[in-house]
PDB file of C-alpha atoms in Angstrom:
ATOM      1  CA  GLN A   1       0.000   0.000   0.000  1.00  0.00           C
ATOM      2  CA  PRO A   2       1.109   3.604  -0.528  1.00  0.00           C
ATOM      3  CA  VAL A   3       2.855   5.657   2.159  1.00  0.00           C
ATOM      4  CA  LEU A   4       2.666   9.464   2.328  1.00  0.00           C
ATOM      5  CA  THR A   5       5.490  11.527   3.831  1.00  0.00           C
ATOM      6  CA  GLN A   6       5.051  15.109   5.035  1.00  0.00           C
ATOM      7  CA  SER A   7       7.332  17.474   6.926  1.00  0.00           C
ATOM      8  CA  SER A   8       6.110  17.904  10.500  1.00  0.00           C
ATOM      9  CA  SER A   9       6.166  21.691  10.511  1.00  0.00           C
ATOM     10  CA  ALA A  10       6.405  24.819   8.391  1.00  0.00           C
ATOM     11  CA  SER A  11       6.115  28.533   9.005  1.00  0.00           C
ATOM     12  CA  ALA A  12       5.300  31.581   6.924  1.00  0.00           C
ATOM     13  CA  SER A  13       4.668  35.261   7.495  1.00  0.00           C
ATOM     14  CA  LEU A  14       1.316  36.986   7.078  1.00  0.00           C
ATOM     15  CA  GLY A  15       0.773  37.901   3.444  1.00  0.00           C
ATOM     16  CA  SER A  16       3.524  35.624   2.145  1.00  0.00           C
ATOM     17  CA  SER A  17       3.274  32.247   0.370  1.00  0.00           C
ATOM     18  CA  VAL A  18       4.240  28.736   1.417  1.00  0.00           C
ATOM     19  CA  LYS A  19       4.514  25.431  -0.450  1.00  0.00           C
ATOM     20  CA  LEU A  20       3.809  22.245   1.505  1.00  0.00           C
ATOM     21  CA  THR A  21       4.985  18.872   0.197  1.00  0.00           C
ATOM     22  CA  CYS A  22       3.514  15.389   0.337  1.00  0.00           C
ATOM     23  CA  THR A  23       5.670  12.597  -1.114  1.00  0.00           C
ATOM     24  CA  LEU A  24       4.286   9.293  -2.348  1.00  0.00           C
ATOM     25  CA  SER A  25       6.231   6.106  -1.726  1.00  0.00           C
ATOM     26  CA  SER A  26       8.091   4.214  -4.439  1.00  0.00           C
ATOM     27  CA  GLY A  27       5.792   2.551  -6.940  1.00  0.00           C
ATOM     28  CA  HIS A  28       2.934   4.922  -6.191  1.00  0.00           C
ATOM     29  CA  SER A  29       4.165   8.108  -7.848  1.00  0.00           C
ATOM     30  CA  SER A  30       1.157   8.380 -10.185  1.00  0.00           C
ATOM     31  CA  TYR A  31      -1.460   8.354  -7.428  1.00  0.00           C
ATOM     32  CA  THR A  32      -4.042  11.064  -6.948  1.00  0.00           C
ATOM     33  CA  ILE A  33      -4.151  12.602  -3.497  1.00  0.00           C
ATOM     34  CA  ALA A  34      -6.446  14.889  -1.528  1.00  0.00           C
ATOM     35  CA  TRP A  35      -5.403  17.774   0.726  1.00  0.00           C
ATOM     36  CA  HIS A  36      -7.257  18.541   3.947  1.00  0.00           C
ATOM     37  CA  GLN A  37      -6.927  21.381   6.448  1.00  0.00           C
ATOM     38  CA  GLN A  38      -7.543  20.959  10.168  1.00  0.00           C
ATOM     39  CA  GLN A  39      -7.739  24.130  12.230  1.00  0.00           C
ATOM     40  CA  PRO A  40      -7.243  23.810  15.993  1.00  0.00           C
ATOM     41  CA  GLY A  41     -10.150  22.076  17.709  1.00  0.00           C
ATOM     42  CA  LYS A  42     -12.083  21.537  14.471  1.00  0.00           C
ATOM     43  CA  ALA A  43     -12.892  18.669  12.144  1.00  0.00           C
ATOM     44  CA  PRO A  44     -10.792  18.360   8.991  1.00  0.00           C
ATOM     45  CA  ARG A  45     -11.911  20.317   5.949  1.00  0.00           C
ATOM     46  CA  TYR A  46     -11.386  19.105   2.390  1.00  0.00           C
ATOM     47  CA  LEU A  47      -9.350  21.476   0.235  1.00  0.00           C
ATOM     48  CA  MET A  48      -8.745  19.760  -3.086  1.00  0.00           C
ATOM     49  CA  GLU A  49      -8.053  16.639  -5.073  1.00  0.00           C
ATOM     50  CA  LEU A  50      -4.697  16.682  -6.893  1.00  0.00           C
ATOM     51  CA  GLU A  51      -3.685  14.361  -9.735  1.00  0.00           C
ATOM     52  CA  GLY A  52      -0.205  13.291 -10.725  1.00  0.00           C
ATOM     53  CA  SER A  53      -0.565  15.448 -13.847  1.00  0.00           C
ATOM     54  CA  GLY A  54      -0.891  18.524 -11.647  1.00  0.00           C
ATOM     55  CA  ASN A  55      -4.586  19.007 -12.380  1.00  0.00           C
ATOM     56  CA  TYR A  56      -6.523  19.827  -9.252  1.00  0.00           C
ATOM     57  CA  ASN A  57     -10.115  20.497  -8.197  1.00  0.00           C
ATOM     58  CA  ARG A  58     -10.794  22.660  -5.174  1.00  0.00           C
ATOM     59  CA  GLY A  59     -13.657  21.755  -2.908  1.00  0.00           C
ATOM     60  CA  SER A  60     -16.831  23.776  -2.684  1.00  0.00           C
ATOM     61  CA  GLY A  61     -16.161  27.133  -1.032  1.00  0.00           C
ATOM     62  CA  VAL A  62     -12.380  26.696  -0.888  1.00  0.00           C
ATOM     63  CA  PRO A  63     -10.770  30.048  -1.711  1.00  0.00           C
ATOM     64  CA  ASP A  64      -8.487  30.369  -4.709  1.00  0.00           C
ATOM     65  CA  HIS A  65      -5.461  31.265  -2.619  1.00  0.00           C
ATOM     66  CA  PHE A  66      -5.035  27.500  -2.235  1.00  0.00           C
ATOM     67  CA  SER A  67      -3.535  25.788  -5.279  1.00  0.00           C
ATOM     68  CA  GLY A  68      -1.998  22.417  -6.078  1.00  0.00           C
ATOM     69  CA  SER A  69       0.794  21.106  -8.286  1.00  0.00           C
ATOM     70  CA  SER A  70       2.738  17.877  -8.834  1.00  0.00           C
ATOM     71  CA  SER A  71       6.226  16.771  -9.773  1.00  0.00           C
ATOM     72  CA  GLY A  72       7.022  13.061  -9.945  1.00  0.00           C
ATOM     73  CA  ALA A  73       6.095  11.533  -6.598  1.00  0.00           C
ATOM     74  CA  ASP A  74       5.702  14.929  -4.927  1.00  0.00           C
ATOM     75  CA  ARG A  75       2.373  16.643  -4.448  1.00  0.00           C
ATOM     76  CA  TYR A  76       2.320  20.265  -3.407  1.00  0.00           C
ATOM     77  CA  LEU A  77      -0.128  22.581  -1.710  1.00  0.00           C
ATOM     78  CA  THR A  78       0.691  26.244  -2.190  1.00  0.00           C
ATOM     79  CA  ILE A  79      -1.004  28.856  -0.043  1.00  0.00           C
ATOM     80  CA  PHE A  80      -0.757  32.439  -1.318  1.00  0.00           C
ATOM     81  CA  ASN A  81      -1.292  35.627   0.693  1.00  0.00           C
ATOM     82  CA  ILE A  82      -1.317  33.713   3.983  1.00  0.00           C
ATOM     83  CA  GLN A  83      -3.833  34.821   6.587  1.00  0.00           C
ATOM     84  CA  SER A  84      -3.961  34.056  10.297  1.00  0.00           C
ATOM     85  CA  GLU A  85      -6.813  31.593   9.771  1.00  0.00           C
ATOM     86  CA  ASP A  86      -4.526  29.489   7.557  1.00  0.00           C
ATOM     87  CA  GLU A  87      -2.659  28.390  10.680  1.00  0.00           C
ATOM     88  CA  ALA A  88      -3.596  24.732  10.810  1.00  0.00           C
ATOM     89  CA  VAL A  89      -2.384  21.198  10.235  1.00  0.00           C
ATOM     90  CA  TYR A  90      -2.476  20.118   6.599  1.00  0.00           C
ATOM     91  CA  TYR A  91      -2.907  16.428   5.756  1.00  0.00           C
ATOM     92  CA  CYS A  92      -2.578  14.616   2.465  1.00  0.00           C
ATOM     93  CA  GLU A  93      -4.577  11.467   1.779  1.00  0.00           C
ATOM     94  CA  THR A  94      -4.493   8.791  -0.875  1.00  0.00           C
ATOM     95  CA  TRP A  95      -6.129   5.454  -1.504  1.00  0.00           C
ATOM     96  CA  ASP A  96      -5.575   2.087  -3.058  1.00  0.00           C
ATOM     97  CA  SER A  97      -8.128  -0.581  -3.982  1.00  0.00           C
ATOM     98  CA  ASN A  98      -8.949  -1.523  -0.401  1.00  0.00           C
ATOM     99  CA  THR A  99      -7.221   0.972   1.854  1.00  0.00           C
ATOM    100  CA  TRP A 100      -6.824   4.674   2.574  1.00  0.00           C
ATOM    101  CA  VAL A 101      -3.739   6.313   4.029  1.00  0.00           C
ATOM    102  CA  PHE A 102      -2.978   9.731   5.462  1.00  0.00           C
ATOM    103  CA  GLY A 103       0.283  11.563   5.744  1.00  0.00           C
ATOM    104  CA  GLY A 104       1.454  12.554   9.218  1.00  0.00           C
ATOM    105  CA  GLY A 105       0.412  16.169   8.678  1.00  0.00           C
ATOM    106  CA  THR A 106       2.313  19.456   8.444  1.00  0.00           C
ATOM    107  CA  LYS A 107       1.645  22.039  11.137  1.00  0.00           C
ATOM    108  CA  LEU A 108       1.728  25.488   9.546  1.00  0.00           C
ATOM    109  CA  THR A 109       2.543  28.376  11.860  1.00  0.00           C
ATOM    110  CA  VAL A 110       1.708  31.884  10.679  1.00  0.00           C
ATOM    111  CA  LEU A 111       4.253  34.403  11.946  1.00  0.00           C
TER     112      LEU A 111
ATOM    113  CA  GLU B   1     -25.590  21.236   1.051  1.00  0.00           C
ATOM    114  CA  VAL B   2     -23.820  18.052   2.138  1.00  0.00           C
ATOM    115  CA  GLN B   3     -24.178  17.351   5.845  1.00  0.00           C
ATOM    116  CA  LEU B   4     -22.841  14.510   7.978  1.00  0.00           C
ATOM    117  CA  VAL B   5     -24.220  14.590  11.519  1.00  0.00           C
ATOM    118  CA  GLN B   6     -22.631  12.183  13.954  1.00  0.00           C
ATOM    119  CA  SER B   7     -23.872  10.774  17.238  1.00  0.00           C
ATOM    120  CA  GLY B   8     -23.051   8.062  19.723  1.00  0.00           C
ATOM    121  CA  GLY B   9     -19.692   8.878  21.284  1.00  0.00           C
ATOM    122  CA  GLY B  10     -18.951   8.558  24.977  1.00  0.00           C
ATOM    123  CA  LEU B  11     -17.015   6.865  27.766  1.00  0.00           C
ATOM    124  CA  VAL B  12     -16.725   3.098  27.777  1.00  0.00           C
ATOM    125  CA  LYS B  13     -14.677   0.614  29.797  1.00  0.00           C
ATOM    126  CA  PRO B  14     -11.992  -1.553  28.183  1.00  0.00           C
ATOM    127  CA  GLY B  15     -13.593  -4.602  26.613  1.00  0.00           C
ATOM    128  CA  GLY B  16     -16.870  -2.746  26.127  1.00  0.00           C
ATOM    129  CA  SER B  17     -18.844  -1.848  23.020  1.00  0.00           C
ATOM    130  CA  LEU B  18     -20.161   1.313  21.433  1.00  0.00           C
ATOM    131  CA  ARG B  19     -21.979   2.206  18.221  1.00  0.00           C
ATOM    132  CA  LEU B  20     -21.467   5.425  16.308  1.00  0.00           C
ATOM    133  CA  SER B  21     -23.932   6.812  13.771  1.00  0.00           C
ATOM    134  CA  CYS B  22     -23.516   9.264  10.921  1.00  0.00           C
ATOM    135  CA  GLU B  23     -26.674  10.654   9.339  1.00  0.00           C
ATOM    136  CA  ALA B  24     -26.136  11.987   5.827  1.00  0.00           C
ATOM    137  CA  SER B  25     -28.039  14.509   3.751  1.00  0.00           C
ATOM    138  CA  GLY B  26     -27.580  16.709   0.704  1.00  0.00           C
ATOM    139  CA  PHE B  27     -26.258  14.018  -1.625  1.00  0.00           C
ATOM    140  CA  THR B  28     -27.164  10.574  -2.986  1.00  0.00           C
ATOM    141  CA  PHE B  29     -26.066   8.456  -0.029  1.00  0.00           C
ATOM    142  CA  THR B  30     -26.988   5.222  -1.811  1.00  0.00           C
ATOM    143  CA  ASP B  31     -24.327   5.762  -4.482  1.00  0.00           C
ATOM    144  CA  THR B  32     -21.543   6.873  -2.163  1.00  0.00           C
ATOM    145  CA  TRP B  33     -18.694   4.948  -0.551  1.00  0.00           C
ATOM    146  CA  MET B  34     -18.138   5.968   3.074  1.00  0.00           C
ATOM    147  CA  ASN B  35     -15.131   5.894   5.383  1.00  0.00           C
ATOM    148  CA  TRP B  36     -14.558   6.090   9.101  1.00  0.00           C
ATOM    149  CA  VAL B  37     -11.392   7.918  10.160  1.00  0.00           C
ATOM    150  CA  ARG B  38     -10.128   8.455  13.711  1.00  0.00           C
ATOM    151  CA  GLN B  39      -7.748  10.798  15.454  1.00  0.00           C
ATOM    152  CA  ALA B  40      -6.166   9.885  18.781  1.00  0.00           C
ATOM    153  CA  PRO B  41      -5.399  12.773  21.164  1.00  0.00           C
ATOM    154  CA  ARG B  42      -2.646  15.012  19.728  1.00  0.00           C
ATOM    155  CA  LYS B  43      -2.103  12.596  16.830  1.00  0.00           C
ATOM    156  CA  GLY B  44      -2.782  12.558  13.102  1.00  0.00           C
ATOM    157  CA  LEU B  45      -5.596  11.074  11.065  1.00  0.00           C
ATOM    158  CA  GLU B  46      -5.906   7.290  10.833  1.00  0.00           C
ATOM    159  CA  TRP B  47      -8.178   5.445   8.423  1.00  0.00           C
ATOM    160  CA  VAL B  48     -10.440   2.935  10.204  1.00  0.00           C
ATOM    161  CA  GLY B  49     -12.424   1.356   7.382  1.00  0.00           C
ATOM    162  CA  ARG B  50     -14.632   1.751   4.338  1.00  0.00           C
ATOM    163  CA  ILE B  51     -17.959   0.495   3.063  1.00  0.00           C
ATOM    164  CA  LYS B  52     -18.783   0.553  -0.618  1.00  0.00           C
ATOM    165  CA  SER B  53     -22.173   1.445  -2.027  1.00  0.00           C
ATOM    166  CA  LYS B  54     -24.538  -1.478  -2.467  1.00  0.00           C
ATOM    167  CA  ILE B  55     -24.368  -1.133  -6.229  1.00  0.00           C
ATOM    168  CA  ASP B  56     -20.598  -1.669  -5.947  1.00  0.00           C
ATOM    169  CA  GLY B  57     -21.088  -4.700  -3.711  1.00  0.00           C
ATOM    170  CA  GLY B  58     -21.508  -3.067  -0.304  1.00  0.00           C
ATOM    171  CA  THR B  59     -18.257  -4.653   0.869  1.00  0.00           C
ATOM    172  CA  THR B  60     -16.150  -3.465   3.771  1.00  0.00           C
ATOM    173  CA  ASP B  61     -12.426  -3.220   4.413  1.00  0.00           C
ATOM    174  CA  TYR B  62     -10.712  -2.369   7.676  1.00  0.00           C
ATOM    175  CA  ALA B  63      -7.396  -1.159   8.987  1.00  0.00           C
ATOM    176  CA  VAL B  64      -5.330  -3.844  10.696  1.00  0.00           C
ATOM    177  CA  PRO B  65      -5.682  -2.433  14.264  1.00  0.00           C
ATOM    178  CA  VAL B  66      -9.490  -2.714  14.189  1.00  0.00           C
ATOM    179  CA  LYS B  67     -10.072  -5.742  11.960  1.00  0.00           C
ATOM    180  CA  GLY B  68     -12.226  -8.348  13.685  1.00  0.00           C
ATOM    181  CA  ARG B  69     -13.385  -5.898  16.383  1.00  0.00           C
ATOM    182  CA  PHE B  70     -15.088  -3.084  14.412  1.00  0.00           C
ATOM    183  CA  THR B  71     -17.929  -3.429  11.894  1.00  0.00           C
ATOM    184  CA  ILE B  72     -19.103  -0.799   9.428  1.00  0.00           C
ATOM    185  CA  SER B  73     -22.648  -0.972   8.107  1.00  0.00           C
ATOM    186  CA  ARG B  74     -25.109   1.285   6.340  1.00  0.00           C
ATOM    187  CA  ASP B  75     -28.869   1.705   6.209  1.00  0.00           C
ATOM    188  CA  ASP B  76     -29.608   3.348   2.879  1.00  0.00           C
ATOM    189  CA  SER B  77     -33.297   3.723   3.792  1.00  0.00           C
ATOM    190  CA  LYS B  78     -32.229   6.017   6.645  1.00  0.00           C
ATOM    191  CA  ASN B  79     -29.211   7.593   4.911  1.00  0.00           C
ATOM    192  CA  THR B  80     -27.170   6.499   7.908  1.00  0.00           C
ATOM    193  CA  LEU B  81     -23.718   5.004   8.349  1.00  0.00           C
ATOM    194  CA  TYR B  82     -22.749   3.030  11.447  1.00  0.00           C
ATOM    195  CA  LEU B  83     -19.577   1.951  13.213  1.00  0.00           C
ATOM    196  CA  GLN B  84     -20.014  -0.871  15.711  1.00  0.00           C
ATOM    197  CA  MET B  85     -16.987  -1.073  17.990  1.00  0.00           C
ATOM    198  CA  ASN B  86     -16.488  -4.166  20.154  1.00  0.00           C
ATOM    199  CA  SER B  87     -13.681  -5.306  22.457  1.00  0.00           C
ATOM    200  CA  LEU B  88     -12.598  -1.711  22.854  1.00  0.00           C
ATOM    201  CA  ARG B  89      -9.086  -0.987  24.077  1.00  0.00           C
ATOM    202  CA  THR B  90      -7.579   2.125  25.648  1.00  0.00           C
ATOM    203  CA  ASP B  91      -5.687   2.823  22.419  1.00  0.00           C
ATOM    204  CA  ASP B  92      -9.026   3.117  20.582  1.00  0.00           C
ATOM    205  CA  THR B  93      -9.553   6.412  22.415  1.00  0.00           C
ATOM    206  CA  ALA B  94      -9.974   8.990  19.666  1.00  0.00           C
ATOM    207  CA  VAL B  95     -12.303  11.345  17.873  1.00  0.00           C
ATOM    208  CA  TYR B  96     -14.045   9.337  15.162  1.00  0.00           C
ATOM    209  CA  TYR B  97     -15.090  11.022  11.920  1.00  0.00           C
ATOM    210  CA  CYS B  98     -17.309   9.802   9.148  1.00  0.00           C
ATOM    211  CA  HIS B  99     -15.820  10.827   5.835  1.00  0.00           C
ATOM    212  CA  ILE B 100     -16.923  10.872   2.228  1.00  0.00           C
ATOM    213  CA  PRO B 101     -13.888  10.111   0.059  1.00  0.00           C
ATOM    214  CA  THR B 102     -13.554  11.541  -3.440  1.00  0.00           C
ATOM    215  CA  VAL B 103     -13.712   8.100  -5.080  1.00  0.00           C
ATOM    216  CA  THR B 104     -17.478   8.296  -5.608  1.00  0.00           C
ATOM    217  CA  SER B 105     -18.034  11.938  -4.806  1.00  0.00           C
ATOM    218  CA  ALA B 106     -17.222  15.293  -6.381  1.00  0.00           C
ATOM    219  CA  GLY B 107     -15.326  16.438  -3.336  1.00  0.00           C
ATOM    220  CA  ALA B 108     -14.711  14.994   0.099  1.00  0.00           C
ATOM    221  CA  TYR B 109     -16.649  15.814   3.258  1.00  0.00           C
ATOM    222  CA  TRP B 110     -16.260  15.243   6.994  1.00  0.00           C
ATOM    223  CA  GLY B 111     -18.629  14.795   9.915  1.00  0.00           C
ATOM    224  CA  GLN B 112     -18.178  16.903  13.022  1.00  0.00           C
ATOM    225  CA  GLY B 113     -16.545  14.041  14.930  1.00  0.00           C
ATOM    226  CA  ALA B 114     -17.520  11.955  17.959  1.00  0.00           C
ATOM    227  CA  LEU B 115     -15.215  11.473  20.934  1.00  0.00           C
ATOM    228  CA  VAL B 116     -14.799   7.916  22.153  1.00  0.00           C
ATOM    229  CA  THR B 117     -12.937   7.494  25.435  1.00  0.00           C
ATOM    230  CA  VAL B 118     -11.964   4.002  26.542  1.00  0.00           C
ATOM    231  CA  SER B 119     -10.972   4.049  30.178  1.00  0.00           C
ATOM    232  CA  SER B 120     -11.596   2.144  33.385  1.00  0.00           C
TER     233      SER B 120
END
């Protein structure tokens, strides 16, 4: 089954941009993933589905300062013009025929 | 608007049982695969299991830590998903979320979560 690897933490200043990475394990580099945001004390919120081609579809109501891109086994979430409410843990998710897996999450701190 | 409203969490002793429910609305529940995902205190997200739509066989798959103890079912007449948890252990303590994956849905969605505490 696939494994997803994420850095444990990242930081960015208000109004700047940040690119978070999710890396698929060997043999799974073509997989589609989903990105989710979890703000403190809240349920996760779906952000987008991201294909290996780099095509992505944002969820309903997700603002366009979230975008996705891909390169090989890496899947990226870029957040532009960071706001204080973007401080959260960001998880990537993928699936195989009979299983789902999540990355360990990246905690984004807004400075 | 898609809504997933969960109920049934609580405190249970080790070895006990509990059933969680997730009532769905705003989409065609019958056609949708559903997941349960949990999050232990101060930890990340962990997939628990999945049930396919009946038209796709209605089959279930489970993560290794819960296989043989947890059962996922669905009542399409009530638009409700269930998680029956038996032989609960202290390491099952977590917030449990019902989750619509993107496999059969245009977008993923999450319930509000239900806290399950397993403690003597």
